[in-house]
Coordinates of C-alpha atoms in Angstrom, one line a residue:
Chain A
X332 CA -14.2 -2.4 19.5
X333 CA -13.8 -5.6 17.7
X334 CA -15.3 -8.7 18.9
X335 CA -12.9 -10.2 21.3
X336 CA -15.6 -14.0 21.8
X337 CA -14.4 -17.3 20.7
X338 CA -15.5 -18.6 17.6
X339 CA -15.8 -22.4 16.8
X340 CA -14.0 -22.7 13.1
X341 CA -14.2 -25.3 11.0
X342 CA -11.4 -25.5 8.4
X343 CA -11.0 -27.7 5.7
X344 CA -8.3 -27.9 3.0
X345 CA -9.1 -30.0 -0.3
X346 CA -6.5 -30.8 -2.8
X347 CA -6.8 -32.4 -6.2
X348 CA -8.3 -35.7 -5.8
X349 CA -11.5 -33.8 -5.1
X350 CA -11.4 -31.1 -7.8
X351 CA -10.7 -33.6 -10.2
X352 CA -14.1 -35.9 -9.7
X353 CA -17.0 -34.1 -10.1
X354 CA -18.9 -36.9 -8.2
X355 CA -16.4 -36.4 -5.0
X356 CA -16.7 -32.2 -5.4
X357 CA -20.4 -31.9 -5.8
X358 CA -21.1 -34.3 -2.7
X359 CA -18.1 -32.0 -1.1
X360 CA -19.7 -29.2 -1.9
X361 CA -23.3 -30.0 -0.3
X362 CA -21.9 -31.1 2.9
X363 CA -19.9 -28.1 3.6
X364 CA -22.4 -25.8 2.7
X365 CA -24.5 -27.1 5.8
X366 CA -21.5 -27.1 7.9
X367 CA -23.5 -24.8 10.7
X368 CA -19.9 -23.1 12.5
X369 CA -18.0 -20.6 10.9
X370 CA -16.2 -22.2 8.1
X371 CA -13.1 -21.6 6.1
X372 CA -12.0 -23.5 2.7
X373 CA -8.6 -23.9 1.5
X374 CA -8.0 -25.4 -1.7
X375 CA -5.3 -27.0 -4.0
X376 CA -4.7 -26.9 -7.6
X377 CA -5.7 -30.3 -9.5
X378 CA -4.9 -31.3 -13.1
X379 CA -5.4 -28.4 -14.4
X380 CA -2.2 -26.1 -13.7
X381 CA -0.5 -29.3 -15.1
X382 CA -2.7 -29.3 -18.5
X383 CA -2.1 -25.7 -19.1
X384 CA 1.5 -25.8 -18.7
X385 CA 1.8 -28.9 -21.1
X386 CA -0.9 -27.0 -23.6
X387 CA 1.1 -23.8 -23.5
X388 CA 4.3 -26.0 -24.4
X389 CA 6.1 -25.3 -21.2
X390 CA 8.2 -28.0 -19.1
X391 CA 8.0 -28.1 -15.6
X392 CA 10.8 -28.1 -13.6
X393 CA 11.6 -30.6 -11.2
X394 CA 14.5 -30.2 -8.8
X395 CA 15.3 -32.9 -6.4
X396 CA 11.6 -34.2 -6.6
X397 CA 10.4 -30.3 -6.1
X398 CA 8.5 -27.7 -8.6
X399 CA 10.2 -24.6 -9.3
X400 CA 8.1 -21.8 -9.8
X401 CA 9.5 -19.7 -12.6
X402 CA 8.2 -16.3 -14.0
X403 CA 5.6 -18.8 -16.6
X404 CA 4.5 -20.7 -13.9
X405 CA 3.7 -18.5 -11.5
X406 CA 1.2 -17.2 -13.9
X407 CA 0.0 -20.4 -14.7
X408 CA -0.8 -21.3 -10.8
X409 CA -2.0 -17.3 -10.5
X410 CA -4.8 -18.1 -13.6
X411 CA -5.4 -21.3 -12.5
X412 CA -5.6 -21.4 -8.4
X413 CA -6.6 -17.7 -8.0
X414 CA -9.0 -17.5 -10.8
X415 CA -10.3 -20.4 -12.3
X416 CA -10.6 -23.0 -9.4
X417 CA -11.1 -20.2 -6.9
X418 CA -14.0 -18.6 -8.7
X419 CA -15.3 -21.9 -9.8
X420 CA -15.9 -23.2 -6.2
X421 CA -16.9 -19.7 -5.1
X422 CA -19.8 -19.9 -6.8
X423 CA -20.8 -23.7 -6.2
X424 CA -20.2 -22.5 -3.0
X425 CA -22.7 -20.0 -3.7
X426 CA -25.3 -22.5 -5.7
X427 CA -25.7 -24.2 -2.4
X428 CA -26.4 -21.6 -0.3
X429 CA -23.0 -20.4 1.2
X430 CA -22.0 -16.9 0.9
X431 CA -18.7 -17.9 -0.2
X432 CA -15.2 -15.6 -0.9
X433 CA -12.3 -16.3 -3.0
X434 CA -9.1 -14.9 -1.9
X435 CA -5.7 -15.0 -2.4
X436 CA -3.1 -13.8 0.0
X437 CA -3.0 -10.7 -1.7
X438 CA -6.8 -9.8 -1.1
X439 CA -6.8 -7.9 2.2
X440 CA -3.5 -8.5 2.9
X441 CA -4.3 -12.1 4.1
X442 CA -1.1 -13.9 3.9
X443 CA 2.3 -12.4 3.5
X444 CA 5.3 -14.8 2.3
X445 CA 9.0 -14.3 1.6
X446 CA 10.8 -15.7 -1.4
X447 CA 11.8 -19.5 -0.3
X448 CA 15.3 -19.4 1.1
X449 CA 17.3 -22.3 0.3
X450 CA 21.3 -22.8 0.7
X451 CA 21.6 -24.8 -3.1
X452 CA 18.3 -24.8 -4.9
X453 CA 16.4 -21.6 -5.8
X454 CA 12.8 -22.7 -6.4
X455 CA 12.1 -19.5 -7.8
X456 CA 8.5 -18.0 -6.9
X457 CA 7.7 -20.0 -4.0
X458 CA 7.1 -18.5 -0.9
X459 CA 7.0 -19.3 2.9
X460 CA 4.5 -17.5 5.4
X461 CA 5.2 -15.0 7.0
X462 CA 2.0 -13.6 8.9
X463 CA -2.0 -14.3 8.7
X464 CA -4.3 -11.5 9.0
X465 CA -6.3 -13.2 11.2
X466 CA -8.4 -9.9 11.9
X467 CA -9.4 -9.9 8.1
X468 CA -10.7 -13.6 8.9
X469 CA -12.7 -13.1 11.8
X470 CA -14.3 -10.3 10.1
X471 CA -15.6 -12.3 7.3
X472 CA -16.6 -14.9 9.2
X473 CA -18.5 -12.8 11.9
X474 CA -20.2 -11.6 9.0
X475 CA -21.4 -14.8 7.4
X476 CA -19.1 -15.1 4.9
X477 CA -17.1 -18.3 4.2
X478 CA -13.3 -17.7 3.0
X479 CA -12.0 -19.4 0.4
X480 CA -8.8 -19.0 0.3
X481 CA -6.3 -20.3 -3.5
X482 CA -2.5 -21.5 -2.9
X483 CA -1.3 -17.8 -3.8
X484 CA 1.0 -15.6 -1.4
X485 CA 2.5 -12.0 -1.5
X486 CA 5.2 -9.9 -0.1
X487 CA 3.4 -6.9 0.3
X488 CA 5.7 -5.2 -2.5
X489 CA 3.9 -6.4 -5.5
X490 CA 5.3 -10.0 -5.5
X491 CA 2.8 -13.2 -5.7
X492 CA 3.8 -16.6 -4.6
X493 CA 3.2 -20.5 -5.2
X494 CA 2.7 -21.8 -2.1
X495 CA 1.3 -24.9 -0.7
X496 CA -2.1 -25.2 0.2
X497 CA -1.5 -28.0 2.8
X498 CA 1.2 -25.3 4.6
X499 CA -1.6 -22.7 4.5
X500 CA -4.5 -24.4 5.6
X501 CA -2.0 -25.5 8.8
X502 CA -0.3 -21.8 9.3
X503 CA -4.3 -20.2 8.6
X504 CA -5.4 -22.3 11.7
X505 CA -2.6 -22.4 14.5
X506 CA -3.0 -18.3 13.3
X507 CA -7.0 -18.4 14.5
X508 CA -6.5 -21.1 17.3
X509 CA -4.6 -18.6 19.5
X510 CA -8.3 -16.8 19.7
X511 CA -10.4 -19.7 18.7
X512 CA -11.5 -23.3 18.4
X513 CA -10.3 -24.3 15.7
X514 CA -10.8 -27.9 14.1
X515 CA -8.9 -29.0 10.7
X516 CA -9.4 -31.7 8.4
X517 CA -7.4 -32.2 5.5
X518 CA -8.7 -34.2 3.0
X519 CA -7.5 -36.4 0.8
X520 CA -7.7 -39.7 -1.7
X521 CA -8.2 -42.2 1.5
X522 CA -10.4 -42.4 4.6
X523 CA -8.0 -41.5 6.7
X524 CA -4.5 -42.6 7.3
X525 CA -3.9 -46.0 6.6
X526 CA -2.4 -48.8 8.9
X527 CA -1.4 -51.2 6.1
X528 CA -1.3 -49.3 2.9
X529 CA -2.1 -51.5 0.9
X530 CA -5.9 -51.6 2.2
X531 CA -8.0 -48.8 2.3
X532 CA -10.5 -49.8 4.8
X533 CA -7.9 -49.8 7.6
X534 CA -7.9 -46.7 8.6
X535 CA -6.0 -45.6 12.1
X536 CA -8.9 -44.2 14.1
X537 CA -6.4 -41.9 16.5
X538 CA -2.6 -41.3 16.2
X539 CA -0.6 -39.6 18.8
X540 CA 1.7 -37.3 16.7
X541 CA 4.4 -38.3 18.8
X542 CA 3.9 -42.2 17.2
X543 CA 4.2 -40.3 13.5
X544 CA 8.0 -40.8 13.2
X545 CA 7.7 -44.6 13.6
X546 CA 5.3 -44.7 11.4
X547 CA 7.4 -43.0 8.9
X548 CA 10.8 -45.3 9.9
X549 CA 8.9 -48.4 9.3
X550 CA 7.6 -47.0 5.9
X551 CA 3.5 -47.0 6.7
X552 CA 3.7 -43.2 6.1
X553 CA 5.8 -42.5 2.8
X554 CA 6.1 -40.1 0.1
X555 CA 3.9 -37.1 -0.2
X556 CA 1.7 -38.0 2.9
X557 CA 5.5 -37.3 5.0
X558 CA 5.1 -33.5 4.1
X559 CA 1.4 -33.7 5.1
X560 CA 1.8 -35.5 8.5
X561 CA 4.5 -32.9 9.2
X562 CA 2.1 -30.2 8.3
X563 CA -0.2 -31.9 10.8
X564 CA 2.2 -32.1 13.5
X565 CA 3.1 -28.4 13.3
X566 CA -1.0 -27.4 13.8
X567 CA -1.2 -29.1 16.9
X568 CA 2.3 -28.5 18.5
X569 CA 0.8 -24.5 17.4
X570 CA -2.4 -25.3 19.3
X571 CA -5.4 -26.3 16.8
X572 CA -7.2 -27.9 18.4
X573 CA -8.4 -30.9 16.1
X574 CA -6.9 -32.4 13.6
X575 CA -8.7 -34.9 11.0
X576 CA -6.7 -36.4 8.3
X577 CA -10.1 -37.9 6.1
X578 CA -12.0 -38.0 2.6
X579 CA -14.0 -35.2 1.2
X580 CA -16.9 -37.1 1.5
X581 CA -16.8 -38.0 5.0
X582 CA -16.7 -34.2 6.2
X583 CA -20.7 -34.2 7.3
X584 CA -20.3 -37.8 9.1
X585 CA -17.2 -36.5 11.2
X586 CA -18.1 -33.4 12.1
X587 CA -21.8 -34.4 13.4
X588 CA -20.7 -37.8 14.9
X589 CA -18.7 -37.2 18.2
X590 CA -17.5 -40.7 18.0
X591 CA -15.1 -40.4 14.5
X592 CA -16.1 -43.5 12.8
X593 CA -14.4 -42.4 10.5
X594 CA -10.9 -40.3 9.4
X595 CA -8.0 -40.6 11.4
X596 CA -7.5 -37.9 14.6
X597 CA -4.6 -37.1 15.2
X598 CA -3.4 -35.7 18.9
X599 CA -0.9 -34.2 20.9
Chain B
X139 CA -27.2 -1.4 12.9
X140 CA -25.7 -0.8 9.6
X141 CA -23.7 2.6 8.8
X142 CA -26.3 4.5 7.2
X143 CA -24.0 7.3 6.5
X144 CA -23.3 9.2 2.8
X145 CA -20.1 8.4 2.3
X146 CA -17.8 10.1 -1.1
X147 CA -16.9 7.0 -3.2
X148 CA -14.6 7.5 -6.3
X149 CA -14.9 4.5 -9.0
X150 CA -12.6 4.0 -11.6
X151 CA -12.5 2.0 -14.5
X152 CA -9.3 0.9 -16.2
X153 CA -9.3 -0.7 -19.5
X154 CA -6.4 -2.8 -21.7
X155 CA -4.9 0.7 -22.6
X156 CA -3.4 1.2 -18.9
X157 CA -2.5 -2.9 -18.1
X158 CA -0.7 -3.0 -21.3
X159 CA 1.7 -0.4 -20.1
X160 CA 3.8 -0.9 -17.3
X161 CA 4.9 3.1 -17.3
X162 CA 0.9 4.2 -17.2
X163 CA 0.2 1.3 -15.2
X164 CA 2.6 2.2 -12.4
X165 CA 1.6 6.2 -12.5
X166 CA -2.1 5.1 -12.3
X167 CA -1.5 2.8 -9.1
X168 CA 0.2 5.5 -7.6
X169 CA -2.0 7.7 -7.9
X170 CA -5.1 5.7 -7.0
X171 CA -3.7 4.7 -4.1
X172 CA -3.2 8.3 -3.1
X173 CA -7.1 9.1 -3.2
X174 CA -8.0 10.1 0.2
X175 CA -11.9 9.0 -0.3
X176 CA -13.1 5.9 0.0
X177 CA -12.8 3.9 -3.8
X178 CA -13.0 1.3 -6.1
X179 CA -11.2 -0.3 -8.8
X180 CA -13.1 -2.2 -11.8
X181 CA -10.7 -3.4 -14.4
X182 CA -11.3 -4.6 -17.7
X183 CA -9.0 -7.4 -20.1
X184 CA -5.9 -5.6 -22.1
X185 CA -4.4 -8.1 -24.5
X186 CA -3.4 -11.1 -22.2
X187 CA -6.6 -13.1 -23.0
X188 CA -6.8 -12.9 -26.4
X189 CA -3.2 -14.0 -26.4
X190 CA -3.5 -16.6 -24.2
X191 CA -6.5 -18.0 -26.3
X192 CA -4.0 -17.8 -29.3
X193 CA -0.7 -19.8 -27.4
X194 CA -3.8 -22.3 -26.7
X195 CA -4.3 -22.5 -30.4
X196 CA -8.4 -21.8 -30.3
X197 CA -10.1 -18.9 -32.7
X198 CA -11.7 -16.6 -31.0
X199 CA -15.3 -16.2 -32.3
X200 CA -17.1 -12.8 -33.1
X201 CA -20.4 -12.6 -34.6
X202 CA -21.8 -9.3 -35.9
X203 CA -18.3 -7.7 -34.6
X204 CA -19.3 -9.2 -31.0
X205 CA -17.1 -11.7 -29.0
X206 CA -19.0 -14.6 -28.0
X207 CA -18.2 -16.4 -25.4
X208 CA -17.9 -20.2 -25.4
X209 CA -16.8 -22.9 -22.9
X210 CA -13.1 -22.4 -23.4
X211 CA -13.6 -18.4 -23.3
X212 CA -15.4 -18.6 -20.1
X213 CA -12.5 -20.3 -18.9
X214 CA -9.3 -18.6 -19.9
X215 CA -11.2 -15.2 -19.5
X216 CA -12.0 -16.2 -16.0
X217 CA -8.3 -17.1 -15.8
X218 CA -7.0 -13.8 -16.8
X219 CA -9.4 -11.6 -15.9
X220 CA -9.9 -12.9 -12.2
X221 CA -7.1 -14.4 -11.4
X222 CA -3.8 -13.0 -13.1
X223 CA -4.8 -9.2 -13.5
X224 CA -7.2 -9.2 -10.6
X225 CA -4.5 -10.3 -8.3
X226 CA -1.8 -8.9 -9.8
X227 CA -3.7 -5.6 -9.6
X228 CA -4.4 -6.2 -6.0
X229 CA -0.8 -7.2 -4.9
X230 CA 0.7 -4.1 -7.1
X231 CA -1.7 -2.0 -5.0
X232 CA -1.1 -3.3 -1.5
X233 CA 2.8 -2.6 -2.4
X234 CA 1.5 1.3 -2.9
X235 CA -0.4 0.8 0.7
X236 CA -4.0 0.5 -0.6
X237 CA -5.6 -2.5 0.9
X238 CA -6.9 -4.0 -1.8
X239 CA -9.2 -6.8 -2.3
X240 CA -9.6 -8.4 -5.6
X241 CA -13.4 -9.6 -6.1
X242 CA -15.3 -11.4 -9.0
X243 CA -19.0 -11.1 -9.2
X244 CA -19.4 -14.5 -7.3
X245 CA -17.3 -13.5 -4.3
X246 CA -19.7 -12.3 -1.6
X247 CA -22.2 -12.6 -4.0
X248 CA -21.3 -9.3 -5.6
X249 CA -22.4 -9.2 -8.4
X250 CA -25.9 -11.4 -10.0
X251 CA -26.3 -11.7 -13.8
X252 CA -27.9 -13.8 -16.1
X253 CA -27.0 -15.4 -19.7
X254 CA -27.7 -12.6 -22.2
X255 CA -31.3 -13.2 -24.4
X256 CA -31.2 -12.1 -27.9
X257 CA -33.8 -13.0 -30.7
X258 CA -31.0 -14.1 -33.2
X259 CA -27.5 -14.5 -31.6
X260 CA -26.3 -16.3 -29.1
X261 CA -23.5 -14.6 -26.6
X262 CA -22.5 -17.6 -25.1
X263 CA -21.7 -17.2 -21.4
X264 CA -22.0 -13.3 -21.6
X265 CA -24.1 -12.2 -18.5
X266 CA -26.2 -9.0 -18.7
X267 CA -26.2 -7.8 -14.8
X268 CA -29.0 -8.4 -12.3
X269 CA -27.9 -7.0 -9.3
X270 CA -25.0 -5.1 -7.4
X271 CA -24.8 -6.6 -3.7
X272 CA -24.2 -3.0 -1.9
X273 CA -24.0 -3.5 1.4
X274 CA -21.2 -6.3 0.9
X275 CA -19.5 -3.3 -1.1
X276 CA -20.0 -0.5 1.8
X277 CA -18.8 -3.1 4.7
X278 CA -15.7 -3.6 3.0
X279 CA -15.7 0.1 2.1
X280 CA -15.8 1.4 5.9
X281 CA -13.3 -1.3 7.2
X282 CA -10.9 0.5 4.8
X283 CA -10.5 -1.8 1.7
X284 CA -10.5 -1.2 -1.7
X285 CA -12.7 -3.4 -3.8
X286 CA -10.7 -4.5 -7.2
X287 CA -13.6 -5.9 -9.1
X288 CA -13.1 -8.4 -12.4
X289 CA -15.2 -8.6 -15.3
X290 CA -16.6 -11.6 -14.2
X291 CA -20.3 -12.2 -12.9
X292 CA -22.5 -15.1 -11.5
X293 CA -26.1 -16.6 -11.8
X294 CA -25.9 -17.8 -8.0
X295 CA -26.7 -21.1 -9.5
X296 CA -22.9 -21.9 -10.2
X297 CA -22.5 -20.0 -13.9
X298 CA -19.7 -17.6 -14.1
X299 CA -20.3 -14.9 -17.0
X300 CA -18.2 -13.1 -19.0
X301 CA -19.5 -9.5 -18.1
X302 CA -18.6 -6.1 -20.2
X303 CA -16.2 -4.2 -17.4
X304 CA -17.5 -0.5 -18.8
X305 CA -21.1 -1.7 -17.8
X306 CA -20.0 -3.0 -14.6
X307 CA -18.5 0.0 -14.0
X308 CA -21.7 1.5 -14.8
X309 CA -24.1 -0.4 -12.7
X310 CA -22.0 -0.8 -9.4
X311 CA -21.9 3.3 -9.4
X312 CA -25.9 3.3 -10.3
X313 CA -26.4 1.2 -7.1
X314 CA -23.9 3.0 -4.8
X315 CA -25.8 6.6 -5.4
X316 CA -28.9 5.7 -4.2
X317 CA -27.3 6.2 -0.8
X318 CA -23.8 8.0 -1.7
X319 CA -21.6 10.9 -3.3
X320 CA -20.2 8.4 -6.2
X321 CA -17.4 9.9 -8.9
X322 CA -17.2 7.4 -11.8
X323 CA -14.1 8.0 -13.5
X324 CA -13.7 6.3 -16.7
X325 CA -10.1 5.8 -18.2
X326 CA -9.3 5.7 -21.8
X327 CA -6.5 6.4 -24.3
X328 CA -7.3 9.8 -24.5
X329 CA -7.4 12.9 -22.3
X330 CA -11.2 12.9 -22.8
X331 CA -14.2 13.2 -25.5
X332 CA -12.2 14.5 -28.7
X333 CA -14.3 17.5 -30.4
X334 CA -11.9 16.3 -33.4
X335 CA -11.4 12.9 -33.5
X336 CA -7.2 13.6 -35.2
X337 CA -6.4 16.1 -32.7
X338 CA -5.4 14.1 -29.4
X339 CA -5.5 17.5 -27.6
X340 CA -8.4 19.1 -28.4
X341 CA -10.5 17.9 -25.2
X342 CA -14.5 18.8 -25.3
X343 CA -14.1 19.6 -21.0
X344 CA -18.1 19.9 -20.6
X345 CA -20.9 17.9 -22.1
X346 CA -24.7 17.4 -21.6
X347 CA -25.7 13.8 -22.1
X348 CA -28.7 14.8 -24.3
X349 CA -25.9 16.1 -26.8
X350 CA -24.1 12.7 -26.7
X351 CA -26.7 12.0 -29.5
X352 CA -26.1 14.6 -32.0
X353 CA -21.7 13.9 -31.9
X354 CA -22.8 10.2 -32.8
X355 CA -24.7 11.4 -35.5
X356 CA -21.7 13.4 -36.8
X357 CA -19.3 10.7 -36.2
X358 CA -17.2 12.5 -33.4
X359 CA -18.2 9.3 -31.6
X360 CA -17.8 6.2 -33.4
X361 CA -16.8 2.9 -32.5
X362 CA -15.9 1.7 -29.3
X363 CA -16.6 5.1 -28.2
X364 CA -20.6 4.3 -28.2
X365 CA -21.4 1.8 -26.2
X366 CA -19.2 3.5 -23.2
X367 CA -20.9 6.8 -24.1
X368 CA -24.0 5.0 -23.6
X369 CA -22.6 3.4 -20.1
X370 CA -22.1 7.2 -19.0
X371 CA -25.3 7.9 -20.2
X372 CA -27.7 5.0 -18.1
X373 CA -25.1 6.3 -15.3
X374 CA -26.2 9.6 -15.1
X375 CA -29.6 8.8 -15.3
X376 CA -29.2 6.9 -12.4
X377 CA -27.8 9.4 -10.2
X378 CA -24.4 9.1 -10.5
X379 CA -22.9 12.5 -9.0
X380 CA -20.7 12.8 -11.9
X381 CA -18.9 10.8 -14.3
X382 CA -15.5 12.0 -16.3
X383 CA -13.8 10.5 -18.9
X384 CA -10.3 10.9 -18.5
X385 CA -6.7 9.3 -19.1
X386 CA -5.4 7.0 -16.4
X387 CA -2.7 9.4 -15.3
X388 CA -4.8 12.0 -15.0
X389 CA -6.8 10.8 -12.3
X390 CA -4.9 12.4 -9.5
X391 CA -5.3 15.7 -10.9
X392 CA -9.2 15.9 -11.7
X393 CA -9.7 14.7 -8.4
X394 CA -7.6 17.1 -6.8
X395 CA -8.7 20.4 -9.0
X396 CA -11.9 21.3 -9.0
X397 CA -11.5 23.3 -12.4
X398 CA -11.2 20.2 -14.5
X399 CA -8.3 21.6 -16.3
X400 CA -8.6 17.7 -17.9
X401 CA -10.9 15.2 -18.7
X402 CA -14.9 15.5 -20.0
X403 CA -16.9 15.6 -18.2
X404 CA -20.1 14.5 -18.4
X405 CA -23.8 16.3 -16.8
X406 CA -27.5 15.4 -17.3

């Protein structure tokens, strides 16, 4: 039978402000490592899928502000996400102590996606989640290991996706919350999120995500921070049961100080 | 407690010959995916990294006929090797039902190596292997995946290495006998060892190891062919059950027939 107790998860999701400093990553690094709870990593993609496309001469496309994932590009984010970064931070992860494992959605089945439907733009190989194999994930983590899971997605007949990290860290944990405790930081360029954005220190220290949308009418939540509050919303509306909006670096302080001096939480 | 069970593991290695293919490469998936017994994958390069290193402009660099592996290798081979094949590989084989799970040497700590020594060249980041993690490979063995392992090793200090896939193949099937039936398959261009290097057809079906030596010497080896016959070689004398060099699509059948109507294989 498989083991049917409650874990406590901790799940963090780093993007490329963090991949990109190797200040920010190595002190990143060492305090998840000695994160004690059973602990999953999801990560973004940085500079680098960028660089390679320009070095390779390709263009990206942009449509209406979005990336369209053509046949070249999906093999880009496939090198880059899946193998490079994924393997790279697997075995930091490794370095300090934490029996880390890369994976794509691919690898054990983990997360199945369908080709993004859309009624005028086709964004080519981007794909929207389907289904977790959450089994897959308690197994690894009952056994030590630490997931680490690259922005890639597949349809169970042989095709890979782009997809966002942000969008899988949230679907990963309102997938595990329904038999666990799940707590989810994303992290990002600021402390937490920012109640005049022009200042960094003022950070919101609790948000009811039912105060997000005048947050985002009066302009204090704008541009690629709307997808991510709405990414936040969605994990606690599916029943996560924490969710910390904060810097890398601050992961240790939060997560071992009850009293969130720092990072915003946000709240049903 | 552990499964301390014998259990009847079939490794195969693919090379370039089969990824470059699509026809062979979707016969050989089929087929792998059909083997009852538990199995393995461990795949080697094909062409994609030396022509990505090309579109990027850099020269690859061989000393004494041997690739050596610099910073930028490291990278685009870790790229290619353990992201777009590896995952490619595993999605292609979840869409023939075989729960795959693509793995580098860092994942799960897999696989340990350390930077080649040699008295007059230096390798760059190639790493000469350590140590196979076994019991990682058994537990994912009995839950029903299918390891797909990438030419790619670790120092468990944060190195990646560039690591032959032939000796890989070699070493993970050394370690797995000491406590299982393995069958290491390796797949080539041909049908098998060619008693007449012009004749395609003319498959030796039967050799002892100790007369590996001896076709060397008369040039019915050459080439690439000697360092692999050397792999199958340190494999048998490390208990390997039995080890056949065979075409890709020809895997089905050897496994299925016990008469070997295919293949070479190989005895101590």
């Amino acid at each position: 039978l498989p083991y049917l107790g409650k874990m406590k998860i901790i799940l963090v999701k780093i993007g490329g402000f963090v991949l990109d400093q190797p200040a920010l990553y190595s002190t990143f690094l060492e305090q998840f490592s000695s994160i004690p709870a059973s602990k999953i990593l999801v990560h973004g993609g940085g500079r680098r899928a960028t660089t390679l496309t320009q070095q390779l001469g390709l263009e990206p496309k942009i449509v209406d502000g979005r990336r369209i994932t053509d046949d070249a590009t999906l093999e880009i984010v496939t090198m880059v996400y899946a193998g490079l970064i994924n393997k790279n931070i697997t075995a930091d992860l490794q370095a300090n102590g934490c029996n880390a494992m890369g994976l794509s959605g691919a690898d054990g089945d983990l997360i199945h996606a369908h080709k993004r439907i859309h009624p005028s733009i086709d964004f080519g190989w981007a794909g929207d989640i389907d289904k977790i194999n959450t089994a897959f994930l308690e197994d690894l983590l009952l056994k030590g290991n630490t997931p680490v899971i690259a922005p890639i997605t597949h349809d169970g007949k042989g095709q890979l996706f782009n997809t966002n990290a942000d969008t899988i860290a949230s679907a990963v944990a309102a997938a595990l919350c329904l038999h666990h405790d799940v707590t989810l930081l994303y992290c990002f360029e600021h402390k937490g999120l920012l109640g005049n954005p022009g200042n960094p220190e003022e950070v919101i220290p609790v948000i009811k995500s039912s105060k997000v949308q005048s947050l985002i009418d009066k302009g204090i939540i704008s541009g690629g921070m709307i997808p991510k509050v709405h990414n936040i919303q969605a994990s606690l509306q599916q029943g996560v049961n924490r969710v910390i909006l904060c810097a890398a670096t601050d992961v240790k302080q939060i997560l071992e100080n009850a009293d969130y001096a720092t990072g915003t939480i946000f709240t049903l």
